JSON list of C-alpha atoms and ligand atoms in Angstrom, two decimals:
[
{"chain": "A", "resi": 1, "resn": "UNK", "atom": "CA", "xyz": [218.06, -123.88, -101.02]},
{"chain": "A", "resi": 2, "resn": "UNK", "atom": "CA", "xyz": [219.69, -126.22, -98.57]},
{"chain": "A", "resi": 3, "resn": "UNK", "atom": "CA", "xyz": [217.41, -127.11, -95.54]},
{"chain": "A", "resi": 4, "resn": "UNK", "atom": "CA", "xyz": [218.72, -128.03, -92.00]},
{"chain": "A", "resi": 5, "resn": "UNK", "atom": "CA", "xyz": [216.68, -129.31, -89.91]},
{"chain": "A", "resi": 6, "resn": "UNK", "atom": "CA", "xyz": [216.31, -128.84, -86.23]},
{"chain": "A", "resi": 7, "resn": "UNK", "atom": "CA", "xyz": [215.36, -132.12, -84.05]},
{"chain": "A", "resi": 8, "resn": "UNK", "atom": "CA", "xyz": [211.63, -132.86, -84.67]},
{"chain": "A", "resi": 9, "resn": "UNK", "atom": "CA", "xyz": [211.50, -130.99, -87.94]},
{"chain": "A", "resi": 10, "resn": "UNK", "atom": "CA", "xyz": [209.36, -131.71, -90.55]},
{"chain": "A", "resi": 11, "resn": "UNK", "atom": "CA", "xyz": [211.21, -132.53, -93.71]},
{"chain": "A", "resi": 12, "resn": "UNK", "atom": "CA", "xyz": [210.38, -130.72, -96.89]},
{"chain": "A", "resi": 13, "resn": "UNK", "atom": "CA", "xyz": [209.65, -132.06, -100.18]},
{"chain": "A", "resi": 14, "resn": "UNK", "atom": "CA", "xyz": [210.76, -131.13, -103.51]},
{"chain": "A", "resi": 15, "resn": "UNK", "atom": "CA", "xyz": [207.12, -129.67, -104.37]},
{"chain": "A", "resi": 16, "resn": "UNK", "atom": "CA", "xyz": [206.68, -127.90, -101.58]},
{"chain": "A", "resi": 17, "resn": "UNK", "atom": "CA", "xyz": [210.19, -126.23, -101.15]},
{"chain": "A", "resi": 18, "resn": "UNK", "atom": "CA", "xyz": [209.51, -125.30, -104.65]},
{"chain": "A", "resi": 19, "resn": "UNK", "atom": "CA", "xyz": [206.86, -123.03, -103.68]},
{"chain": "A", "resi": 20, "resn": "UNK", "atom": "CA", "xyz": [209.29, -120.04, -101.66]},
{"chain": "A", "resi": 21, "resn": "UNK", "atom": "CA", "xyz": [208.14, -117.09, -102.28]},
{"chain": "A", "resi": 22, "resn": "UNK", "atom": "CA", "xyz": [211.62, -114.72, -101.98]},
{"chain": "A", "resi": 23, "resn": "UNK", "atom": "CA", "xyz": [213.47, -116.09, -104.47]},
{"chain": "A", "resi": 24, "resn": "UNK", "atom": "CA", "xyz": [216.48, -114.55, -102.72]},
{"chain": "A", "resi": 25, "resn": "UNK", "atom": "CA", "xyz": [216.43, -116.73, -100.21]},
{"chain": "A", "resi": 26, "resn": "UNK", "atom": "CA", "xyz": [219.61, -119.34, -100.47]},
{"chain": "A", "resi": 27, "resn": "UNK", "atom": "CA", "xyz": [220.07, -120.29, -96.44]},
{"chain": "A", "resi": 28, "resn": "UNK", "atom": "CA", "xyz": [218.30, -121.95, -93.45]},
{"chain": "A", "resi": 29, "resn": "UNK", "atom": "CA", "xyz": [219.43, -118.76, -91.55]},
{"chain": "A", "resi": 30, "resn": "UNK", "atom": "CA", "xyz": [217.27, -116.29, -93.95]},
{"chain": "A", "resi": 31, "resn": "UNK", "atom": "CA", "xyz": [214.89, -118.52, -94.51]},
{"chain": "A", "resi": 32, "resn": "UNK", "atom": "CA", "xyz": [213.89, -118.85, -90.73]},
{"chain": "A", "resi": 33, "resn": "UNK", "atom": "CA", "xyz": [214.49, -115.02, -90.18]},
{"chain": "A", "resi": 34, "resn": "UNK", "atom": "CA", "xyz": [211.93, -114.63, -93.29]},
{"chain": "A", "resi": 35, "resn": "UNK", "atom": "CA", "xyz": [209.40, -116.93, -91.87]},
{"chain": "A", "resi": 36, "resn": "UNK", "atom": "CA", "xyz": [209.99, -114.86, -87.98]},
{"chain": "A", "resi": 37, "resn": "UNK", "atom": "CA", "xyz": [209.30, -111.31, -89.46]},
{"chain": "A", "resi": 38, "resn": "UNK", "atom": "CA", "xyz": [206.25, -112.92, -91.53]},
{"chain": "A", "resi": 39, "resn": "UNK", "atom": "CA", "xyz": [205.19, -114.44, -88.03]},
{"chain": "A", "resi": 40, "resn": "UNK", "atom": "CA", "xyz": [205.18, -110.82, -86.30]},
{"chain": "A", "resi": 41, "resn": "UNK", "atom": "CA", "xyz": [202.65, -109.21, -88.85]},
{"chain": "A", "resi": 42, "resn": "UNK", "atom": "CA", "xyz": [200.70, -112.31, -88.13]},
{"chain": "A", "resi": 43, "resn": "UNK", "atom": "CA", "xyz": [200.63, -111.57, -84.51]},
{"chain": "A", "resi": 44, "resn": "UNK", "atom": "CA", "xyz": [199.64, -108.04, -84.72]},
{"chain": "A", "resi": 45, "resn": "UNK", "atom": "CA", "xyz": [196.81, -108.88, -86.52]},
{"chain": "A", "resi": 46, "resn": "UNK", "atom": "CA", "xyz": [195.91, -111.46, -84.60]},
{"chain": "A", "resi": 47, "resn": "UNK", "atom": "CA", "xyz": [196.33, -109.84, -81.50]},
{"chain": "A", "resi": 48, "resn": "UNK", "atom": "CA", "xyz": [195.00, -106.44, -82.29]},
{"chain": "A", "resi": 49, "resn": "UNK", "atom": "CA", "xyz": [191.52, -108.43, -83.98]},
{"chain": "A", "resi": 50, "resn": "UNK", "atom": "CA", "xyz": [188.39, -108.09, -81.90]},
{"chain": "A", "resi": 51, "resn": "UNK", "atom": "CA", "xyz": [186.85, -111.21, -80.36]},
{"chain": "A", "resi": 52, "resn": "UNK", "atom": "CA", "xyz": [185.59, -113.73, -82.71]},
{"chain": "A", "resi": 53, "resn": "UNK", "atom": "CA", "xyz": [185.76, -117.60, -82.67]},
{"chain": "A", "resi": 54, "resn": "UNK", "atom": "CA", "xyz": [189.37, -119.30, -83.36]},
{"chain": "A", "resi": 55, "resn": "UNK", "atom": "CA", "xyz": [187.69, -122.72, -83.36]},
{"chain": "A", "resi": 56, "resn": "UNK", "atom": "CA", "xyz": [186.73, -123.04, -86.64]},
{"chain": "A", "resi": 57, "resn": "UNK", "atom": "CA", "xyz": [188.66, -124.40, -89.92]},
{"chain": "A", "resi": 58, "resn": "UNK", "atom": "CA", "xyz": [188.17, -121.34, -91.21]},
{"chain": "A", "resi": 59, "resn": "UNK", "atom": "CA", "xyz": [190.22, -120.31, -88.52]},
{"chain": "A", "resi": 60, "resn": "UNK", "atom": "CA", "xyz": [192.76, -122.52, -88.27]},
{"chain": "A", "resi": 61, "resn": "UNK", "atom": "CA", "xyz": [193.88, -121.87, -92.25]},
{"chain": "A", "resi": 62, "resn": "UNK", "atom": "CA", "xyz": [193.50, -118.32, -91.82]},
{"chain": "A", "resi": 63, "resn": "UNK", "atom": "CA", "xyz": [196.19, -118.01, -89.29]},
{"chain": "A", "resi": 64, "resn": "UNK", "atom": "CA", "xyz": [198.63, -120.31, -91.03]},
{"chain": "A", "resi": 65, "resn": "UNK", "atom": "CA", "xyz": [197.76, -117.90, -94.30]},
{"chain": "A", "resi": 66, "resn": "UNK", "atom": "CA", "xyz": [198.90, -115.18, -92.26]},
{"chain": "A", "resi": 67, "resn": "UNK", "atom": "CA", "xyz": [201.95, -116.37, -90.72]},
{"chain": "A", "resi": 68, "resn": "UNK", "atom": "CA", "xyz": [203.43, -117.59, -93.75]},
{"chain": "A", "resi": 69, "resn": "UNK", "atom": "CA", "xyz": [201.61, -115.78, -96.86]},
{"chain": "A", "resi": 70, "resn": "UNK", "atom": "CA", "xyz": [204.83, -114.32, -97.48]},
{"chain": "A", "resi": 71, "resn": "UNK", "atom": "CA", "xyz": [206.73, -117.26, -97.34]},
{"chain": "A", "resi": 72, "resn": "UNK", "atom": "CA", "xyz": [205.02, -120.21, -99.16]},
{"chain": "A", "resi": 73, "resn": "UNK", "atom": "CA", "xyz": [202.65, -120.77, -101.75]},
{"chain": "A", "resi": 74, "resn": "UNK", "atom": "CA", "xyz": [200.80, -123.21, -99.63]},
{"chain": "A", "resi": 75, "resn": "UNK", "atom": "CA", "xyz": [200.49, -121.06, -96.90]},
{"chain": "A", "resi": 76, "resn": "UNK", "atom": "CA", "xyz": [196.87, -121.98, -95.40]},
{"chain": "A", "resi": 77, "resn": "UNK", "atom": "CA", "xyz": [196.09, -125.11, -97.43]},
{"chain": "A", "resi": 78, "resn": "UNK", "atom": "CA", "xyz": [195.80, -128.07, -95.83]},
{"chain": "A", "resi": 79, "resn": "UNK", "atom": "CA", "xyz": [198.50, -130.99, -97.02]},
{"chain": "A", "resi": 80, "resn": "UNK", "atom": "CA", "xyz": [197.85, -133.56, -99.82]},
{"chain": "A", "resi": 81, "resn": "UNK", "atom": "CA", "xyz": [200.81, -136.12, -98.97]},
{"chain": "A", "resi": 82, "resn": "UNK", "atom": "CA", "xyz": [201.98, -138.13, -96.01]},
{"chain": "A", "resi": 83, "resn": "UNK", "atom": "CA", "xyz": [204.56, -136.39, -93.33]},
{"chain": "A", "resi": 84, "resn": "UNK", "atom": "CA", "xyz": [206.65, -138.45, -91.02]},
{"chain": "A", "resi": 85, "resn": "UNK", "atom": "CA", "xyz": [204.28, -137.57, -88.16]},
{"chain": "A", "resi": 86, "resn": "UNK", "atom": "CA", "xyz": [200.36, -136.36, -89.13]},
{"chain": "A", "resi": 87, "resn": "UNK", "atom": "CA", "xyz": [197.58, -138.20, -89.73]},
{"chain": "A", "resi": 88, "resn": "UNK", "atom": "CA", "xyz": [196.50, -139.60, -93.69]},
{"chain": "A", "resi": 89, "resn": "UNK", "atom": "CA", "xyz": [195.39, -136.35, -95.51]},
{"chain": "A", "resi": 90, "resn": "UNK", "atom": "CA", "xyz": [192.48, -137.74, -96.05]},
{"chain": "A", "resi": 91, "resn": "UNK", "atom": "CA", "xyz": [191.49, -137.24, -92.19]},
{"chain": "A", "resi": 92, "resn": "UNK", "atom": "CA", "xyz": [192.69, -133.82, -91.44]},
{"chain": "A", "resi": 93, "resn": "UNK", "atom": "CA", "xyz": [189.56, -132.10, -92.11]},
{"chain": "A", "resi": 94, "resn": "UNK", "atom": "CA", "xyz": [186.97, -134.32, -90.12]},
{"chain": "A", "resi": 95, "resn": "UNK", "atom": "CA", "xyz": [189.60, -134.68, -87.46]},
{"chain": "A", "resi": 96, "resn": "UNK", "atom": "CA", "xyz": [190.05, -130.75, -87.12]},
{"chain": "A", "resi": 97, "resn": "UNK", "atom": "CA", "xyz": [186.02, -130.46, -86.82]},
{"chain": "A", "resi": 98, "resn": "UNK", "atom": "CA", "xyz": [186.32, -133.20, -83.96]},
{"chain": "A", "resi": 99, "resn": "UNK", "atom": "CA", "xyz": [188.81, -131.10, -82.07]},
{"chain": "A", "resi": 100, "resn": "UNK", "atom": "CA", "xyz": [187.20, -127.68, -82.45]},
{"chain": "A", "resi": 101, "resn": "UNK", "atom": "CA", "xyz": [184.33, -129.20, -80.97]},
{"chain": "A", "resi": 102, "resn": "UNK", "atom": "CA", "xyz": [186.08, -131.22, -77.75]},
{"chain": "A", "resi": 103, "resn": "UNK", "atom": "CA", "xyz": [188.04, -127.74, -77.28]},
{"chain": "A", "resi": 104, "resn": "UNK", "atom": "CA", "xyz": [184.56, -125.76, -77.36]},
{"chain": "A", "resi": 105, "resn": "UNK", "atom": "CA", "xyz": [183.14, -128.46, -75.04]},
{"chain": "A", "resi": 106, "resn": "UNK", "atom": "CA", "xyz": [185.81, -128.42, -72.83]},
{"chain": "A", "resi": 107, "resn": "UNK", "atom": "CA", "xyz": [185.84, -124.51, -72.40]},
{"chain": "A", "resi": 108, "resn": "UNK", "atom": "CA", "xyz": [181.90, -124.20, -72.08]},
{"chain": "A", "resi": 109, "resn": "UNK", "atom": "CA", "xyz": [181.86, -127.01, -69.40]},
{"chain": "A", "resi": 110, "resn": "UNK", "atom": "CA", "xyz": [184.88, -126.07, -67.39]},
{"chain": "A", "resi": 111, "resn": "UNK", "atom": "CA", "xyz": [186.36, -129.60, -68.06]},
{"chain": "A", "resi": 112, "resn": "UNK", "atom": "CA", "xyz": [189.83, -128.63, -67.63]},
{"chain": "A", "resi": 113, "resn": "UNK", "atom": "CA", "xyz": [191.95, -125.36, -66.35]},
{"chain": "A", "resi": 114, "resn": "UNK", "atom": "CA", "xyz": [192.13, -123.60, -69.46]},
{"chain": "A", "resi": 115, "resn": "UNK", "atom": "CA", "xyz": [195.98, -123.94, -69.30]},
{"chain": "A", "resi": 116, "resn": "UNK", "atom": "CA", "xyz": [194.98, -127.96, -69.71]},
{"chain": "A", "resi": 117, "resn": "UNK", "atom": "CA", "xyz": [192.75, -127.37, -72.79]},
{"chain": "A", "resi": 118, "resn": "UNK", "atom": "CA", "xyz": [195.53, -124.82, -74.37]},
{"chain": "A", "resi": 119, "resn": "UNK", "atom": "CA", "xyz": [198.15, -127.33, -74.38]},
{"chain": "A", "resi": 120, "resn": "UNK", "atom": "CA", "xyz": [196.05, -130.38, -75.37]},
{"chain": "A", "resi": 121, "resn": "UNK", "atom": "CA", "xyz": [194.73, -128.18, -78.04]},
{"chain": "A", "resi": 122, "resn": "UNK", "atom": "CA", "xyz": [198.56, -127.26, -79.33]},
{"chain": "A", "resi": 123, "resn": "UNK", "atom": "CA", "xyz": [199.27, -131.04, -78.85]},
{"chain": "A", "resi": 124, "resn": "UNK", "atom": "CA", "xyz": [196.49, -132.40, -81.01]},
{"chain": "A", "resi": 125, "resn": "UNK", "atom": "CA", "xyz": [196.63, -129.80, -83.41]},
{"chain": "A", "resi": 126, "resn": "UNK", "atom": "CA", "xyz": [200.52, -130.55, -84.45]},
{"chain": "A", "resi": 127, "resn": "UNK", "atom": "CA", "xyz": [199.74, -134.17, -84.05]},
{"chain": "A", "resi": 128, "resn": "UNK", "atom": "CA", "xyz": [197.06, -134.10, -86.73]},
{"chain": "A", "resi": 129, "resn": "UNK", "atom": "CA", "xyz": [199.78, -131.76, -88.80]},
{"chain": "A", "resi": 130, "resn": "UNK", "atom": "CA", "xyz": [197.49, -130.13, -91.23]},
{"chain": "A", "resi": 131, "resn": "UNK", "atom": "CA", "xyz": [199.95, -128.07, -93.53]},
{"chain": "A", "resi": 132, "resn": "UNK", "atom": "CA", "xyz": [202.64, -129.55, -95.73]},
{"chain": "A", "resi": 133, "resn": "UNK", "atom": "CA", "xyz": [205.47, -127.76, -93.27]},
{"chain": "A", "resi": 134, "resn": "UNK", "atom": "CA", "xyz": [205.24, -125.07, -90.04]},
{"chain": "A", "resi": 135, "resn": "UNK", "atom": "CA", "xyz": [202.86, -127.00, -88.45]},
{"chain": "A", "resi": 136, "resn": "UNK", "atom": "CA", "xyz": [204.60, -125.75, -84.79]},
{"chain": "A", "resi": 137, "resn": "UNK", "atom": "CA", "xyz": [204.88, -122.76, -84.98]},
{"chain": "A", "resi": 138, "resn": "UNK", "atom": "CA", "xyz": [201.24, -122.90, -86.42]},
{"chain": "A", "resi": 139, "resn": "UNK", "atom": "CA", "xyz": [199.59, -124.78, -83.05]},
{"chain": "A", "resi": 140, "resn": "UNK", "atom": "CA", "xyz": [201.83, -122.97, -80.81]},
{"chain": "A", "resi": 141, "resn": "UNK", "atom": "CA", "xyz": [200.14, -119.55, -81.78]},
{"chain": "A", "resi": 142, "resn": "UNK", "atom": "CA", "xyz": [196.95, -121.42, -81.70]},
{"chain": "A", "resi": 143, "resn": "UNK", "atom": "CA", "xyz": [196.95, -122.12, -78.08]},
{"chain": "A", "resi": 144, "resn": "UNK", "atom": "CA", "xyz": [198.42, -118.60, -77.21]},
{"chain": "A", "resi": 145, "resn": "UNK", "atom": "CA", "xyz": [195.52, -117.46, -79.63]},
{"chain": "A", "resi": 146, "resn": "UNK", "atom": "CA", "xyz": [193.20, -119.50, -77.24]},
{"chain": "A", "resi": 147, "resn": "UNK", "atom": "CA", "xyz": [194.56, -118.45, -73.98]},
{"chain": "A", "resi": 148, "resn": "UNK", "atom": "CA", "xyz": [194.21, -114.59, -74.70]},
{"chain": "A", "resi": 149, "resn": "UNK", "atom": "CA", "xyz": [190.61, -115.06, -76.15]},
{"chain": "A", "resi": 150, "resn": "UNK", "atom": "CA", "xyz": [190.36, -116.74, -72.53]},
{"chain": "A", "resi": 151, "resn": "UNK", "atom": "CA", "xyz": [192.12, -113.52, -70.75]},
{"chain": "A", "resi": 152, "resn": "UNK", "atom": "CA", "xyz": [195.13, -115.68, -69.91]},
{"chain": "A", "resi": 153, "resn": "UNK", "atom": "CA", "xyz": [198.78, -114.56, -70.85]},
{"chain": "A", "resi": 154, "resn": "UNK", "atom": "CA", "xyz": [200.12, -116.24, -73.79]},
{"chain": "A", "resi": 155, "resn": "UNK", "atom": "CA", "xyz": [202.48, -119.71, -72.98]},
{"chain": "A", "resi": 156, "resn": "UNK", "atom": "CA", "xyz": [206.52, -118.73, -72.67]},
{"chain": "A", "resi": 157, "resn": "UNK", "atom": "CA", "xyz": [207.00, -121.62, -74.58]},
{"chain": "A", "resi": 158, "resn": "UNK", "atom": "CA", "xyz": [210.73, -122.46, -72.64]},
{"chain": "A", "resi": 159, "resn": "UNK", "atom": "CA", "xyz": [211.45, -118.64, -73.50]},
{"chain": "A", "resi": 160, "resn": "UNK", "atom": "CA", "xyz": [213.26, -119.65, -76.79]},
{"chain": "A", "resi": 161, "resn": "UNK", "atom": "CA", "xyz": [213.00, -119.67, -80.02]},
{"chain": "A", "resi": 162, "resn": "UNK", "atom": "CA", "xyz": [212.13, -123.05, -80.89]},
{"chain": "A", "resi": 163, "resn": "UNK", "atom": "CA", "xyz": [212.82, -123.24, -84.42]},
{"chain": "A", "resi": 164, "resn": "UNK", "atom": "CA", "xyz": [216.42, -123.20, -83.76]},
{"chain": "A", "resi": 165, "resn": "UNK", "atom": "CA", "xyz": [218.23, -126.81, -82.53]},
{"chain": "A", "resi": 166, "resn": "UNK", "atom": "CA", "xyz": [218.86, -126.36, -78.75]},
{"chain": "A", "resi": 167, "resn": "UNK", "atom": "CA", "xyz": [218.46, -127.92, -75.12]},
{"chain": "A", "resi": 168, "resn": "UNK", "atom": "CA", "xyz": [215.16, -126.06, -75.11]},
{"chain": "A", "resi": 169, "resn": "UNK", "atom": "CA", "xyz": [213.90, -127.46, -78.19]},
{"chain": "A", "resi": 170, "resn": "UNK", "atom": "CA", "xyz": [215.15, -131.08, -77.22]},
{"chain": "A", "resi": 171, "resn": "UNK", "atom": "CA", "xyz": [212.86, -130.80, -74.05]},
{"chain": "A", "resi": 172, "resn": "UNK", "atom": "CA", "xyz": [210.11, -129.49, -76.12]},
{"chain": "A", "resi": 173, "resn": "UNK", "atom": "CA", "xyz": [209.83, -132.41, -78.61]},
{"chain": "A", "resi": 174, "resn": "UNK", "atom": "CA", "xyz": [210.71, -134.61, -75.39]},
{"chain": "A", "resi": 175, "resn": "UNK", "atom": "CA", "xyz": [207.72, -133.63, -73.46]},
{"chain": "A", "resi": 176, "resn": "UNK", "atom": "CA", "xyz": [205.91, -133.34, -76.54]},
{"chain": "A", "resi": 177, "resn": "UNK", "atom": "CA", "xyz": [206.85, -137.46, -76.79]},
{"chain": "A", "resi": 178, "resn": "UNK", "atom": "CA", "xyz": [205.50, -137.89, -73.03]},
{"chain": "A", "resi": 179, "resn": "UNK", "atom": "CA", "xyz": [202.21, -136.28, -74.11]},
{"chain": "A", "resi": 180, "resn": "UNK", "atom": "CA", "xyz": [201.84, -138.66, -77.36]},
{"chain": "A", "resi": 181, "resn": "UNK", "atom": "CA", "xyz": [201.81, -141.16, -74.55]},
{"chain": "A", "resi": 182, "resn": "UNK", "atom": "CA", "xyz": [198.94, -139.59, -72.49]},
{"chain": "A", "resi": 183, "resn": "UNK", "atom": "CA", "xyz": [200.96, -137.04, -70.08]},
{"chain": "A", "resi": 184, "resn": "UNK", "atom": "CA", "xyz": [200.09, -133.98, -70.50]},
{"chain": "A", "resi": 185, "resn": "UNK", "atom": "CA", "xyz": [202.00, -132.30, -67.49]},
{"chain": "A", "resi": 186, "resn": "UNK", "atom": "CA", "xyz": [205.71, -131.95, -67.91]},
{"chain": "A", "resi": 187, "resn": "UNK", "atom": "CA", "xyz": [204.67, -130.36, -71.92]},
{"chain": "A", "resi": 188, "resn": "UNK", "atom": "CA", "xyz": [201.76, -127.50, -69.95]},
{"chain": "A", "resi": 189, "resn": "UNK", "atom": "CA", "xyz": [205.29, -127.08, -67.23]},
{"chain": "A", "resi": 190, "resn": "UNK", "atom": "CA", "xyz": [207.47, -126.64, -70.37]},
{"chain": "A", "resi": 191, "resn": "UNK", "atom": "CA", "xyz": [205.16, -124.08, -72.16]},
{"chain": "A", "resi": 192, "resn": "UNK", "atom": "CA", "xyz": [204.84, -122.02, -68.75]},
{"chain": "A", "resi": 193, "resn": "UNK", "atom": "CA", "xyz": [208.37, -121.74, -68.33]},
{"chain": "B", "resi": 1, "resn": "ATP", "atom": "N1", "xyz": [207.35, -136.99, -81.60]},
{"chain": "B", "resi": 1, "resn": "ATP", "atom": "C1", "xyz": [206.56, -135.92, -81.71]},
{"chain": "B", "resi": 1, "resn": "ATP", "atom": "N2", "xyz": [205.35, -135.95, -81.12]},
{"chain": "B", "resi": 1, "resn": "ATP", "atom": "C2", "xyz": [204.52, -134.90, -81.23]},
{"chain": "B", "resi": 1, "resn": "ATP", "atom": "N3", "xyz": [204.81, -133.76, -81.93]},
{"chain": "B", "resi": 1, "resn": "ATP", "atom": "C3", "xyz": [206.00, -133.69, -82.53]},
{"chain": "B", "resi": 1, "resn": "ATP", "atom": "C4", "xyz": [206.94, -134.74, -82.46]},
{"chain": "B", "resi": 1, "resn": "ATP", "atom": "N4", "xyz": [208.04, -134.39, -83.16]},
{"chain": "B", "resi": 1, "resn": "ATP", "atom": "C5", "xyz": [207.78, -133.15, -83.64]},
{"chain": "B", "resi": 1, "resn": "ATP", "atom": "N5", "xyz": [206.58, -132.71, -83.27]},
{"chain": "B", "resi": 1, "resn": "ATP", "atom": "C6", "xyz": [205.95, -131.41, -83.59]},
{"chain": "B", "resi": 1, "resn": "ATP", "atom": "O1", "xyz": [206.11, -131.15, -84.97]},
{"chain": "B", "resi": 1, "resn": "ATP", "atom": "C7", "xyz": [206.68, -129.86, -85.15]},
{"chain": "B", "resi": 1, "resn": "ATP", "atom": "C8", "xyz": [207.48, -129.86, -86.43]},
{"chain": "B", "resi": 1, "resn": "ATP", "atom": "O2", "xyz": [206.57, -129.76, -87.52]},
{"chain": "B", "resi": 1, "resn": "ATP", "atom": "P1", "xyz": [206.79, -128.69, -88.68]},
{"chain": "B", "resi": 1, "resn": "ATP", "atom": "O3", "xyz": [208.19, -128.82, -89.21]},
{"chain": "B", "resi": 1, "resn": "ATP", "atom": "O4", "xyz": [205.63, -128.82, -89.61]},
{"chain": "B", "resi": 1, "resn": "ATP", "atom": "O5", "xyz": [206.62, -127.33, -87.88]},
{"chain": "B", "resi": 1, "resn": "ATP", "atom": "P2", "xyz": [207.56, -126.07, -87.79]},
{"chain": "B", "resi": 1, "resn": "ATP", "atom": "O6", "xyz": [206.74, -124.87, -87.40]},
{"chain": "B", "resi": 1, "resn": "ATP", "atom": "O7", "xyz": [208.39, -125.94, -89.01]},
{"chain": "B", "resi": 1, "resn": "ATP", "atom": "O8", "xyz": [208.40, -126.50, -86.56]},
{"chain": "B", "resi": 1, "resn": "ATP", "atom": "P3", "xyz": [209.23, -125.64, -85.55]},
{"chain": "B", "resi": 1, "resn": "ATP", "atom": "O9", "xyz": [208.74, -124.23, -85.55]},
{"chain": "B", "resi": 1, "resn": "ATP", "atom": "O10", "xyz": [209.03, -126.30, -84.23]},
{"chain": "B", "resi": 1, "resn": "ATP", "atom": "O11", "xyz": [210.62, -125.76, -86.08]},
{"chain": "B", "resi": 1, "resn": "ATP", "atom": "C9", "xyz": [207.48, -129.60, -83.91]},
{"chain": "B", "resi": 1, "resn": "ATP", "atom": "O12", "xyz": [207.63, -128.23, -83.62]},
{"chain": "B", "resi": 1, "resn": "ATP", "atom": "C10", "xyz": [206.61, -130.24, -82.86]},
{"chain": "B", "resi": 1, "resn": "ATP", "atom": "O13", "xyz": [205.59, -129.34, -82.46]},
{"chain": "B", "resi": 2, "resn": "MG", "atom": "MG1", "xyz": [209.31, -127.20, -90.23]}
]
């Protein structure tokens, strides 16, 4: 299996890309529509499940279990090695807690339009990076996870698929860059258009 990465893609290592599940898979263009018709079972069940709390660890694996538990053998465990962005491993889980908790605080307190706390949710949660690969696709669904269980439509996300190299994905891991650095707004105008 030859990877290509799109811009902003988290490289694979040999263990992990060991771990596909369809062994028939031979090309970056199966493999990503594999992982996209994996991703739609995901969202049925997560959008047909009743109300319960997504802020929770629990949480958080389950849906990456879901959207890839076809895919990957690691689907929904949290990484043991260093990515080029992410935080040690070491720190994902006490770092997740921390976030679940600001997000819950945010919400309960009316801190921020919930648009604000969707898309610093989705920023921290990729930042932190707490699978070995699909870690955007992961905290994109997150925050549209999030907004619904707020009765908000889901984030358009630039109305592309973002997995795929284009213009759309270059301004997505370009605002993406401007929120590493504190601004938040051109990344909540990308995901609402
Ligand atoms: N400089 C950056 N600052 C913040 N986040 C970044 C940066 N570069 C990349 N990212 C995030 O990391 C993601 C890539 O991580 P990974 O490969 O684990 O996820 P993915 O689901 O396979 O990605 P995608 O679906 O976007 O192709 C990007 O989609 C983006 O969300
Ligand atoms: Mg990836």
């Amino acid at each position: 299996m030859k990877f290509v990465y799109a811009e902003g893609a988290t490289p694979f290592n040999q263990d992990d890309s060991a771990q596909l599940i369809p062994k028939h898979i031979t090309t970056q263009t199966q493999l990503n529509e594999w992982e996209q018709a994996n991703i739609i079972i995901a969202e049925k069940w997560l959008f047909s499940r009743k109300r319960k709390d997504l802020l929770t660890i629990d949480f958080i694996k389950k849906l990456h279990l879901k959207m890839f538990d076809k895919t990957w053998l690691w689907a929904g465990k949290f990484r043991h090695h260093q990515t080029n962005i992410g935080l040690p491993s070491f720190q994902i889980q006490p770092t997740l807690k921390i976030l679940c908790d600001d997000v819950q605080f945010w919400i309960s307190n009316y801190t921020f339009p919930i648009d604000e706390v969707a898309i610093q949710f989705h920023h921290r949660l990729v930042h932190i990076h707490p699978f070995p690969n699909d870690n955007g696709r992961h905290s994109r669904l997150m925050a549209d996870a999030l907004l619904i269980q707020m009765s908000t439509s889901r984030f358009s996300w630039g109305r592309k698929n973002l997995a795929l190299s284009s213009d759309t994905r270059h301004q997505y891991i370009s605002t993406l860059k401007l929120a590493d650095k504190g601004d938040y707004q051109h990344l909540l105008k990308f995901a609402r258009s």
